[in-house]
XYZ file of C-alpha atoms in Angstrom:
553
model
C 64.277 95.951 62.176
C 65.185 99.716 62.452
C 68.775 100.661 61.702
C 70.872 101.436 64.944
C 73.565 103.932 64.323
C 74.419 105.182 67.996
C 73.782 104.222 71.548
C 71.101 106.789 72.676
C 71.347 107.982 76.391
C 69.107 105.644 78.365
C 68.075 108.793 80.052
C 67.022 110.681 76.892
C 62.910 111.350 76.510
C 61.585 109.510 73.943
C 59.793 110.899 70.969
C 55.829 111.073 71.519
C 53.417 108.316 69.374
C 52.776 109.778 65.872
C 49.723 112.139 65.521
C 47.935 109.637 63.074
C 47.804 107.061 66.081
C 49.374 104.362 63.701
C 52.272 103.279 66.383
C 55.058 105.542 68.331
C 57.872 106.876 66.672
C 61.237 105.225 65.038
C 62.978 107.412 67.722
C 61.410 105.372 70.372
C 61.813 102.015 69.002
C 65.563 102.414 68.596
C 65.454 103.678 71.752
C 64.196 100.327 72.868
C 66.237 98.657 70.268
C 69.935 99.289 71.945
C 69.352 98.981 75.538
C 71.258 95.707 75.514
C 74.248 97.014 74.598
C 76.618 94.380 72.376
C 79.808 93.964 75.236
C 82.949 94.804 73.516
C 85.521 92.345 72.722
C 88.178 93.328 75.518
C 85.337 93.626 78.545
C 85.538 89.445 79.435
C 89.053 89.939 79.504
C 89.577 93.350 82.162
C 86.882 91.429 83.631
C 89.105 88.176 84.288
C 92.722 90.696 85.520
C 90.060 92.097 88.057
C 88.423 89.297 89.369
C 91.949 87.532 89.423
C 92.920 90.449 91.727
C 90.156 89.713 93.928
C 90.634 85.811 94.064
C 94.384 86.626 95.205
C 93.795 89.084 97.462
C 90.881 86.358 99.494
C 92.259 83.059 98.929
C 96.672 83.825 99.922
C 96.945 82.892 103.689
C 93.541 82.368 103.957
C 94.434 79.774 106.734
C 95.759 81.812 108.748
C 95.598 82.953 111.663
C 95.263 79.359 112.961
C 91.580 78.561 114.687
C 88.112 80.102 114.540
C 88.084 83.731 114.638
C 85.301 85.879 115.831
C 82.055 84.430 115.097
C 83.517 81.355 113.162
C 82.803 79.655 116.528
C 79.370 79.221 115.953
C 79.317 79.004 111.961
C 82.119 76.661 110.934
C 80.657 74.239 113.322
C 77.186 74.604 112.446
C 78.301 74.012 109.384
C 79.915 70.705 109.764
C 76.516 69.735 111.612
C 74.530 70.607 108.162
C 76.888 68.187 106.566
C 77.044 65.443 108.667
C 73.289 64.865 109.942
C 71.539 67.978 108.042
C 70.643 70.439 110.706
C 73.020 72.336 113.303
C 74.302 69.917 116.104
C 76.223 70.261 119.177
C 79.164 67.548 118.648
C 79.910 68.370 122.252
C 77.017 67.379 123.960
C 75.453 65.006 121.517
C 72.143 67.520 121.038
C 70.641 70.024 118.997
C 71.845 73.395 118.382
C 69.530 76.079 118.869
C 70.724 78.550 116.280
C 68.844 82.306 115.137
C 70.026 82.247 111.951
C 68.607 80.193 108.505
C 71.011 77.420 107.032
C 71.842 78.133 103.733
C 74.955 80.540 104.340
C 76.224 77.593 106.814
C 75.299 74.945 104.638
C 77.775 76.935 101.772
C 80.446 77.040 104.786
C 79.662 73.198 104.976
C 80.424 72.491 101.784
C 84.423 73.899 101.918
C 84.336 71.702 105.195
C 83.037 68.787 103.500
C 85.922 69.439 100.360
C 88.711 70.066 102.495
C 88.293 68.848 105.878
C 86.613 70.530 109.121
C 88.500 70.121 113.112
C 87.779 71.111 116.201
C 89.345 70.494 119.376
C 86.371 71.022 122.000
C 84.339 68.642 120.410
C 87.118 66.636 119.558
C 86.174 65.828 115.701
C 88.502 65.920 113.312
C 87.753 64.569 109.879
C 89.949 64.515 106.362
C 88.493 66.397 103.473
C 87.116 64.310 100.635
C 88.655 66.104 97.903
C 91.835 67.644 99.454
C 93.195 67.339 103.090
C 94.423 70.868 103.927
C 94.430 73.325 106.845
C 90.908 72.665 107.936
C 91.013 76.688 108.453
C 91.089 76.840 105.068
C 88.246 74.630 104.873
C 85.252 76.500 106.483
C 86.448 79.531 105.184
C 86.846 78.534 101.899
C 83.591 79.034 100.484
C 83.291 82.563 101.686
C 86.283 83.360 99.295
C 84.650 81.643 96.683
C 81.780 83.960 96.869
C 83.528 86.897 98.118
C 85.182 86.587 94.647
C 82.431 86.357 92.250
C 80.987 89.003 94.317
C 83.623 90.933 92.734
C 82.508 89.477 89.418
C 78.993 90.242 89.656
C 79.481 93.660 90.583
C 81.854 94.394 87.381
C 78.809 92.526 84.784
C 76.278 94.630 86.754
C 78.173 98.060 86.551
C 79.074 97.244 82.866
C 75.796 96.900 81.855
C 74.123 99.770 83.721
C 76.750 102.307 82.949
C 77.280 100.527 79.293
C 80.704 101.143 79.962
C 83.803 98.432 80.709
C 86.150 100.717 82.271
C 83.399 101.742 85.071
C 82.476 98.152 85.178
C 85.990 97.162 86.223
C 86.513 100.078 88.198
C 83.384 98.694 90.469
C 84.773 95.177 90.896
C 88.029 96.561 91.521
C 87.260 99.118 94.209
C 84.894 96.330 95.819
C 88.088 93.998 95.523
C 90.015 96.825 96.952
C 87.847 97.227 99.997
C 88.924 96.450 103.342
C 85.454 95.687 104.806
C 84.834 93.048 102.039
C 88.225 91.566 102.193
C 87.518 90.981 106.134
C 84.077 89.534 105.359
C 85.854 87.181 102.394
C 87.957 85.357 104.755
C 86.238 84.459 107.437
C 83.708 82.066 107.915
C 80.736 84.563 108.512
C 77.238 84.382 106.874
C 77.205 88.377 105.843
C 79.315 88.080 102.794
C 76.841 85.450 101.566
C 74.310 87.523 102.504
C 75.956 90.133 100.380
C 76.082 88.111 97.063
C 72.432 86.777 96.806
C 71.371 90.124 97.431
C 73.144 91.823 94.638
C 73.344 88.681 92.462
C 69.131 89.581 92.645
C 69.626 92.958 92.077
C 71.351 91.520 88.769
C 68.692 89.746 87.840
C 65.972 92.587 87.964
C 68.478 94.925 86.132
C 68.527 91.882 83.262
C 64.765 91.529 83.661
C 64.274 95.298 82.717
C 66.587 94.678 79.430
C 64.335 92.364 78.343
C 61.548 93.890 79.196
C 62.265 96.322 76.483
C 63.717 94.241 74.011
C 60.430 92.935 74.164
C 58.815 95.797 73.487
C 61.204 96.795 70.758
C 60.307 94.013 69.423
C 56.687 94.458 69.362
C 57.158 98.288 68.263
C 59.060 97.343 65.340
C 56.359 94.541 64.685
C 53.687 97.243 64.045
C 52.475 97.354 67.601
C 49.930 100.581 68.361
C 49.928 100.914 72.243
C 47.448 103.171 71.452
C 44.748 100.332 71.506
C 43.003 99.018 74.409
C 43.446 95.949 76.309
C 45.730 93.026 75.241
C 45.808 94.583 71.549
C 47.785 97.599 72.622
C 50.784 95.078 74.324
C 53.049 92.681 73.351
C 51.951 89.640 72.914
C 52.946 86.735 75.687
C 53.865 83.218 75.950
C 55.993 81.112 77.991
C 59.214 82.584 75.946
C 57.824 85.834 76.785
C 57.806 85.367 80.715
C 60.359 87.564 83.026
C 62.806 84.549 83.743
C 64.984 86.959 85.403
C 62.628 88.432 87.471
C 61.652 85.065 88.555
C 65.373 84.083 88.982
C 65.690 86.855 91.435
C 62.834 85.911 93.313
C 64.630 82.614 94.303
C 67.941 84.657 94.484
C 65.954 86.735 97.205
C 64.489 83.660 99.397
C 68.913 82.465 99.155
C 69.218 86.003 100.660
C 66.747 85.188 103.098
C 67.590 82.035 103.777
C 71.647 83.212 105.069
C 70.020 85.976 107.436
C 66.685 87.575 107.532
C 67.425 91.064 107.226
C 67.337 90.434 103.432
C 63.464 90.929 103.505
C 64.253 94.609 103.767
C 64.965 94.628 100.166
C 61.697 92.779 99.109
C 59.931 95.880 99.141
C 62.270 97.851 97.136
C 63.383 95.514 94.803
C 59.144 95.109 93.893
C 58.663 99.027 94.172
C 61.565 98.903 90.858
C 60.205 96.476 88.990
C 56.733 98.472 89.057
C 58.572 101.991 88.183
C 60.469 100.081 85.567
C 57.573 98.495 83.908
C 55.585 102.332 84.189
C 58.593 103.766 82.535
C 58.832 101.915 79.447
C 55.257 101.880 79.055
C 55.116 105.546 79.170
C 58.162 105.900 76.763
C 55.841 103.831 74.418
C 53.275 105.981 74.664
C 50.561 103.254 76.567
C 47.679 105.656 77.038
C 47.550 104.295 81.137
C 50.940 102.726 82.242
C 50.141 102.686 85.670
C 46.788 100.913 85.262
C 48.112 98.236 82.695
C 51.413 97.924 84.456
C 49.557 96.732 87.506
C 47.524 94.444 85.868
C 50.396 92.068 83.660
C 52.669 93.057 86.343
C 51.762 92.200 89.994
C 51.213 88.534 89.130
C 54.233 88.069 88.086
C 55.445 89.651 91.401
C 53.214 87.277 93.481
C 54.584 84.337 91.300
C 58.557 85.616 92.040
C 57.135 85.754 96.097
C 55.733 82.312 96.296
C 59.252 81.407 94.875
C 61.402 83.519 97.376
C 59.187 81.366 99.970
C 59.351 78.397 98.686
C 63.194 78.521 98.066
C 63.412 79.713 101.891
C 61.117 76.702 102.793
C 63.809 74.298 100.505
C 66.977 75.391 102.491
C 65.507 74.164 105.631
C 64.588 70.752 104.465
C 67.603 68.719 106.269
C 65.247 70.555 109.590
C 62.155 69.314 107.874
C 62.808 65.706 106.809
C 65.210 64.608 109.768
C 64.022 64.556 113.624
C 67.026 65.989 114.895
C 66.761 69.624 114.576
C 65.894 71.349 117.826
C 62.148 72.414 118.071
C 61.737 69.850 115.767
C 59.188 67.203 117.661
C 57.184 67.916 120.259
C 58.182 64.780 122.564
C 61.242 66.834 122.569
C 59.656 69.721 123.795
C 56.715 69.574 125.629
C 56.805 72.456 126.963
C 56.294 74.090 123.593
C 53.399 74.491 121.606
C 54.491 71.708 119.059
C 53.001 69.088 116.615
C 54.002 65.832 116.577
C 51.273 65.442 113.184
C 52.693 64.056 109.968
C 53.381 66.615 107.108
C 51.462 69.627 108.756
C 53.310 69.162 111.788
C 56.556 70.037 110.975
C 55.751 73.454 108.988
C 53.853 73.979 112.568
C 57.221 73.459 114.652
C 58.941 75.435 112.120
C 56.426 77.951 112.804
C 57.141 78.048 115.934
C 60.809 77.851 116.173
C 60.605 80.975 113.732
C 58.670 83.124 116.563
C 61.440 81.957 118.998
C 64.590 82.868 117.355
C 62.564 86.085 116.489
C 61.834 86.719 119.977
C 65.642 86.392 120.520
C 66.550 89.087 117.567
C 63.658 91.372 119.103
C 64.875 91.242 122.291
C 68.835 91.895 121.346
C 70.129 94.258 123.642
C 72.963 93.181 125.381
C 76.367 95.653 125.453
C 79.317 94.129 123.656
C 82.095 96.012 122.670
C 81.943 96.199 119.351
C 78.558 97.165 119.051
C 77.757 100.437 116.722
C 74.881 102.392 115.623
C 73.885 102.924 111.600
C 74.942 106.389 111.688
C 78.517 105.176 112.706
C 79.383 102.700 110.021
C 80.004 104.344 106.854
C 81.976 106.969 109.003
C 83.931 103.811 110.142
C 83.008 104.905 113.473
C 83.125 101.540 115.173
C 85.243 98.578 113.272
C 84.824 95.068 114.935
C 88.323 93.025 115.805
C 87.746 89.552 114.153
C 91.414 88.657 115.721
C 93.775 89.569 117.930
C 97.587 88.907 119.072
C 100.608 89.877 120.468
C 103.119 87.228 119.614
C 104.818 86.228 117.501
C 108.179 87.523 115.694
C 108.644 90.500 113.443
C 111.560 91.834 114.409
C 110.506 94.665 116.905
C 110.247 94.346 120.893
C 106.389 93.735 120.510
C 104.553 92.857 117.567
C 100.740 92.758 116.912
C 98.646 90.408 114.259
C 94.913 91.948 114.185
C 91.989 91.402 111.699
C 90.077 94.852 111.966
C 86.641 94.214 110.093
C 87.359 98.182 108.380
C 86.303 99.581 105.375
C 89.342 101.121 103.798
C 89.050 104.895 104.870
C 89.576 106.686 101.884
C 86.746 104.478 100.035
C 84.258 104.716 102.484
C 84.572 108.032 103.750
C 83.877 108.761 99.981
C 80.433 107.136 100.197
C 78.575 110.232 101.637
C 79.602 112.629 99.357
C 79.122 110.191 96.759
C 75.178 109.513 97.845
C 74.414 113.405 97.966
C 76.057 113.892 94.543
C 74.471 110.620 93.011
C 70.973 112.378 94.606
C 71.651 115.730 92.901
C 72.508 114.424 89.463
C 69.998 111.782 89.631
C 67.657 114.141 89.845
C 68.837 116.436 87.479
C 69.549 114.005 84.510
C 65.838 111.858 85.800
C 68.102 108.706 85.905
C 66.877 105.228 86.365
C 70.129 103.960 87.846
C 70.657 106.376 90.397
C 67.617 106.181 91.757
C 67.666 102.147 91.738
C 71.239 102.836 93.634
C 69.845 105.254 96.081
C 66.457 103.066 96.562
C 68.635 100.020 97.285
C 70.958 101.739 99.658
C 67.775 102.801 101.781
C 66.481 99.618 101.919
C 69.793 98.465 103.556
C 70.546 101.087 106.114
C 67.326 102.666 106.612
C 65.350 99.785 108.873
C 68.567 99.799 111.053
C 67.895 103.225 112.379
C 64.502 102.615 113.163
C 65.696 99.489 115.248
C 68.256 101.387 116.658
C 65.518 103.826 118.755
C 64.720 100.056 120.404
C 68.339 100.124 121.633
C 69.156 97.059 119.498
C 72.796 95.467 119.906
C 74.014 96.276 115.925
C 77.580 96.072 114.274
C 78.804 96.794 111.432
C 78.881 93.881 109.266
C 74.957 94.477 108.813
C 75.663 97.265 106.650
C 77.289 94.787 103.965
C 74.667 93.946 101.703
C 74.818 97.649 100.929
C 78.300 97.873 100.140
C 78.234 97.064 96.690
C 75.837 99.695 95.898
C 77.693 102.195 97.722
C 80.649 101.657 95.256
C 78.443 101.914 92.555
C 77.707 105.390 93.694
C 80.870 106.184 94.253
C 81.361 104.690 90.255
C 78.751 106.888 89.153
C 80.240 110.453 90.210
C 83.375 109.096 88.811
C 81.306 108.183 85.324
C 79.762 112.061 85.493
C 83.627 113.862 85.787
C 84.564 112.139 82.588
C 81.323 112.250 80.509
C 80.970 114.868 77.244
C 79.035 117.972 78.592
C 75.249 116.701 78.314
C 76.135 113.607 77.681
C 75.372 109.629 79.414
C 77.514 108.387 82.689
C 79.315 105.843 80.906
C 79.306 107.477 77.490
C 82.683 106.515 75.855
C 83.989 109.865 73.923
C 87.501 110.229 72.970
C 89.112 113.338 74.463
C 89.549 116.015 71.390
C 91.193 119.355 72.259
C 88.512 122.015 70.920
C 85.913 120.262 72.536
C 84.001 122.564 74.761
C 84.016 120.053 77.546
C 87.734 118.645 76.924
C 89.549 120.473 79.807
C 86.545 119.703 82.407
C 86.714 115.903 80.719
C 90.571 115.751 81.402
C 90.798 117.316 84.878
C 87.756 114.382 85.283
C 89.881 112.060 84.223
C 92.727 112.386 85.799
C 90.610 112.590 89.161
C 88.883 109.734 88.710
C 92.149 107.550 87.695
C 93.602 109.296 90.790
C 91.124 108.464 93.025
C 91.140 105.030 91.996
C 95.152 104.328 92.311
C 94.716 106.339 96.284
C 92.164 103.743 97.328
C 94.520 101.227 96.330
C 97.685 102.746 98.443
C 95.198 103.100 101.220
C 94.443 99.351 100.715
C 97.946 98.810 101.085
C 98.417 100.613 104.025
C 95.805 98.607 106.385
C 96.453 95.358 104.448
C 98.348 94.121 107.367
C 95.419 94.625 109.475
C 92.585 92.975 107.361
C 94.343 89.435 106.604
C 96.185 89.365 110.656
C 100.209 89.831 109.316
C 102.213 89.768 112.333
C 103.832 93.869 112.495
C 105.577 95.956 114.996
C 103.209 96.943 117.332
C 104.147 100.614 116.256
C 103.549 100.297 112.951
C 99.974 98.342 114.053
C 99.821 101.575 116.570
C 100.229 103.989 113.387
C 96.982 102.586 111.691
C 95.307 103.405 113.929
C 93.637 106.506 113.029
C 91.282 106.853 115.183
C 92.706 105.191 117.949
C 89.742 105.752 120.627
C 87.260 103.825 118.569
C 89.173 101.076 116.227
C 90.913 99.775 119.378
């Protein structure tokens, strides 16, 4: 194996194949070679005091306020359908529920229900939990703490190993966990924080899938490999220990995504469009004579293979719809009206068809006023916030008091994610790096398609703009990573400050901005944390937080 004695830039270009065609370089191959970057010894451990942060922050109170808040109407109780007779009911009424939205993030509500008990007065059900009996509050929203939490998790492991660095790892996970928006979205029984982790837990996965990618070539390179040569001779050579696992794990992480709401198929594209530029990339680097050309060919059935998985594992969360006869649409006898199919095995994926073009035909045809609604171009300006909960009694000590749950970003955080985007653009481009454009290409994926519904007049909110969030922090991270890098060097690259050096005072004024930064978005957490978890206040201190009182009131 060749010797590695640093951790090369992952942005640096890579030495050209020798002139006597016998292989590429030993520059390239240890180029390769260190991409997955040993984690220190101390990076599970800031991992753990951040994540605890976050699990704190979601799970204290989460019971309260008392009954369902905001949309928790629909979900908690869909939820307790899933688990009770496998498909969305109407306890009320004894029918069906007609519902727009895929199971799986109200099946993972179910399952906190299930645990530790579900109630609810109009229907008049009201069942123990088989594990614990607590507030049954606590029960449906339970499991979006769970995964609002190792949201937080995922994002630190993803930042650490795409910025090779622990302390802009953790200072992801803790800016997420620091985040008003997410907090909101972590303690309340919604499906967009689910939506949220399956589509950066796939994001993950590709990011591991290029890693081994090119420990694969490495590998190969260091085998004797001349991707010089034509055809299979000038490749690594495959087998089933050679397959992208990853990329096939984030092809069922995907369909999850899809299967909690359905706005998660904006990110097919993208996510694909990666894995081709990634798989170009290190083929070029190792000198293939026609990356483009070969990447196509070993690549894009692969890609088909991670799509038929994405649809089957959106085909497997609806199988309580499938097997049972109580969904609604379900059998035609049901519904004659509708173009169904009472015939065995085909019939169902027919009525499924058809209940699909339905509750599409709803979404399409969205554009009733509410309140709350927003447009794209308001959201990371904060210019619309959505009131989960709101109330006037209770006692704090004042003439009136106020309890709200204001679904809002904190302000300093996100009013840092414009500047953030046009910087990551501008260095991106200037240092040609992979992960800002994989940060930028994600972001687009998320926010873009919204504007181009918006010209329809759609009825939007805010909460669609959090599967994005995540990747807006790692922006944010990544100007933060660029004030305290060495002149010329990596974001990420860890370089103890040494008076003399010719980028020390620009490295310590970068520094102390970025620590500074960090420790303001925390105060400003502190400030609205009263308003994202519903603490009863005077009403003039509730008054005072509001900033901008015409629009978050």
């Amino acid at each position: 194996m060749v010797e590695v004695t640093g951790e090369p830039s992952p942005n640096q270009e890579p030495t050209a194949p020798s002139a006597d065609g016998g292989g590429v370089s030993a520059v390239v191959r240890r180029r390769f070679a260190t991409v997955d970057t040993k984690l220190d010894r101390f990076s599970w451990l800031a991992t753990a005091v951040v994540v605890a942060i976050a699990a704190i922050l979601r799970f204290v109170g989460l019971s309260s306020p008392k009954g369902k808040i905001f949309d928790e109407t629909y979900y908690a109780k869909d939820g307790y359908g899933l688990i009770t007779r496998a498909v969305e009911w109407n306890y009320k009424d004894n029918v069906p529920s007609y519902v727009v939205h895929p199971p799986l993030g109200k099946w993972l509500i179910g399952l906190g229900e299930w645990a530790f008990g579900y109630q609810d007065a109009e229907s008049k059900v009201s069942v123990p939990g088989h594990l614990i009996t607590t507030a049954p509050e606590f029960g449906w929203r339970f499991s979006a703490a769970v995964i609002g939490t190792l949201s937080v998790l995922l994002l630190v492991r993803i930042g650490r190993r795409m910025f090779h660095s622990t302390v802009l790892g953790c200072a992801a996970g803790l800016l997420l966990a620091l985040d008003g928006f997410h907090l909101v979205l972590s303690r309340a029984a919604l499906l967009d924080i689910f939506l949220l982790f399956f589509v950066l837990a796939a994001f993950g996965a590709l990011v591991l899938d290029r890693d081994a990618r090119r420990r694969r070539w490495a590998r190969a390179l260091d085998e004797g490999l001349d991707p010089s040569q034509p055809g299979r001779a000038g490749r690594p050579s495959t087998g089933w220990r050679t397959w992208p696992w990853w990329r096939l794990a984030a092809g069922v992480l995907i369909g999850c995504a899809c299967a909690v709401k359905w706005s998660a198929l904006y990110f097919v594209p993208a996510f694909a469009l990666l894995v081709l530029l990634w798989e170009v990339g290190v083929r070029r680097s190792a000198g293939v004579r026609r990356p483009w050309r070969d990447t196509l060919l070993d690549e894009l059935p692969w890609l088909v293979l991670a799509g038929v998985l994405m649809v089957g594992t959106y085909l497997a969360t609806w199988s309580g719809w499938l097997i049972t006869d109580d969904g609604y649409y379900r059998l035609a006898s049901a519904y004659p009206s509708a173009p169904l199919s009472d015939r065995p095995v085909i019939g169902p994926l027919i009525n499924l068809f058809e209940y699909h073009r339905a509750a599409y035909g709803f979404h399409a045809q969205l554009d009733d006023a509410h309140k709350y609604q927003s447009w794209p171009w308001q959201w990371l300006l904060l210019g619309r916030p959505v009131a989960f909960h709101y109330a006037s009694n209770g006692t704090c000590g004042a003439p009136t008091c106020a309890s709200e749950i204001l679904l809002l970003g904190t302000p300093l955080l996100w009013w840092s994610f414009l500047p953030a985007l046009v910087a990551l653009a501008w260095l991106g481009l200037a240092r040609r790096d992979w992960r800002a454009g994989a940060i930028l290409l994600t972001v687009a994926a998320g926010l873009l398609p919204w504007f181009w519904l918006a010209l329809d007049g759609r009825t939007m909110f805010s909460f669609y703009a959090a599967p994005v969030v995540p990747f807006l922090v790692l922006a944010v991270v990544y100007v933060l990573g660029a004030l305290i890098a060495p002149a010329g060097g990596d974001v990420g690259e860890v370089v103890p400050l040494v008076p003399g050096d010719p980028s020390y005072e620009r490295r310590l004024v970068g520094s102390i901005a970025a620590g500074a930064y960090v420790l303001l978005v925390g105060l400003c957490f502190a400030y609205f944390y009263p308003i994202f978890v519903g603490k009863v206040i005077p009403y003039s201190d509730w008054l005072s937080r509001m900033w901008l009182d015409g629009r978050w009131i």
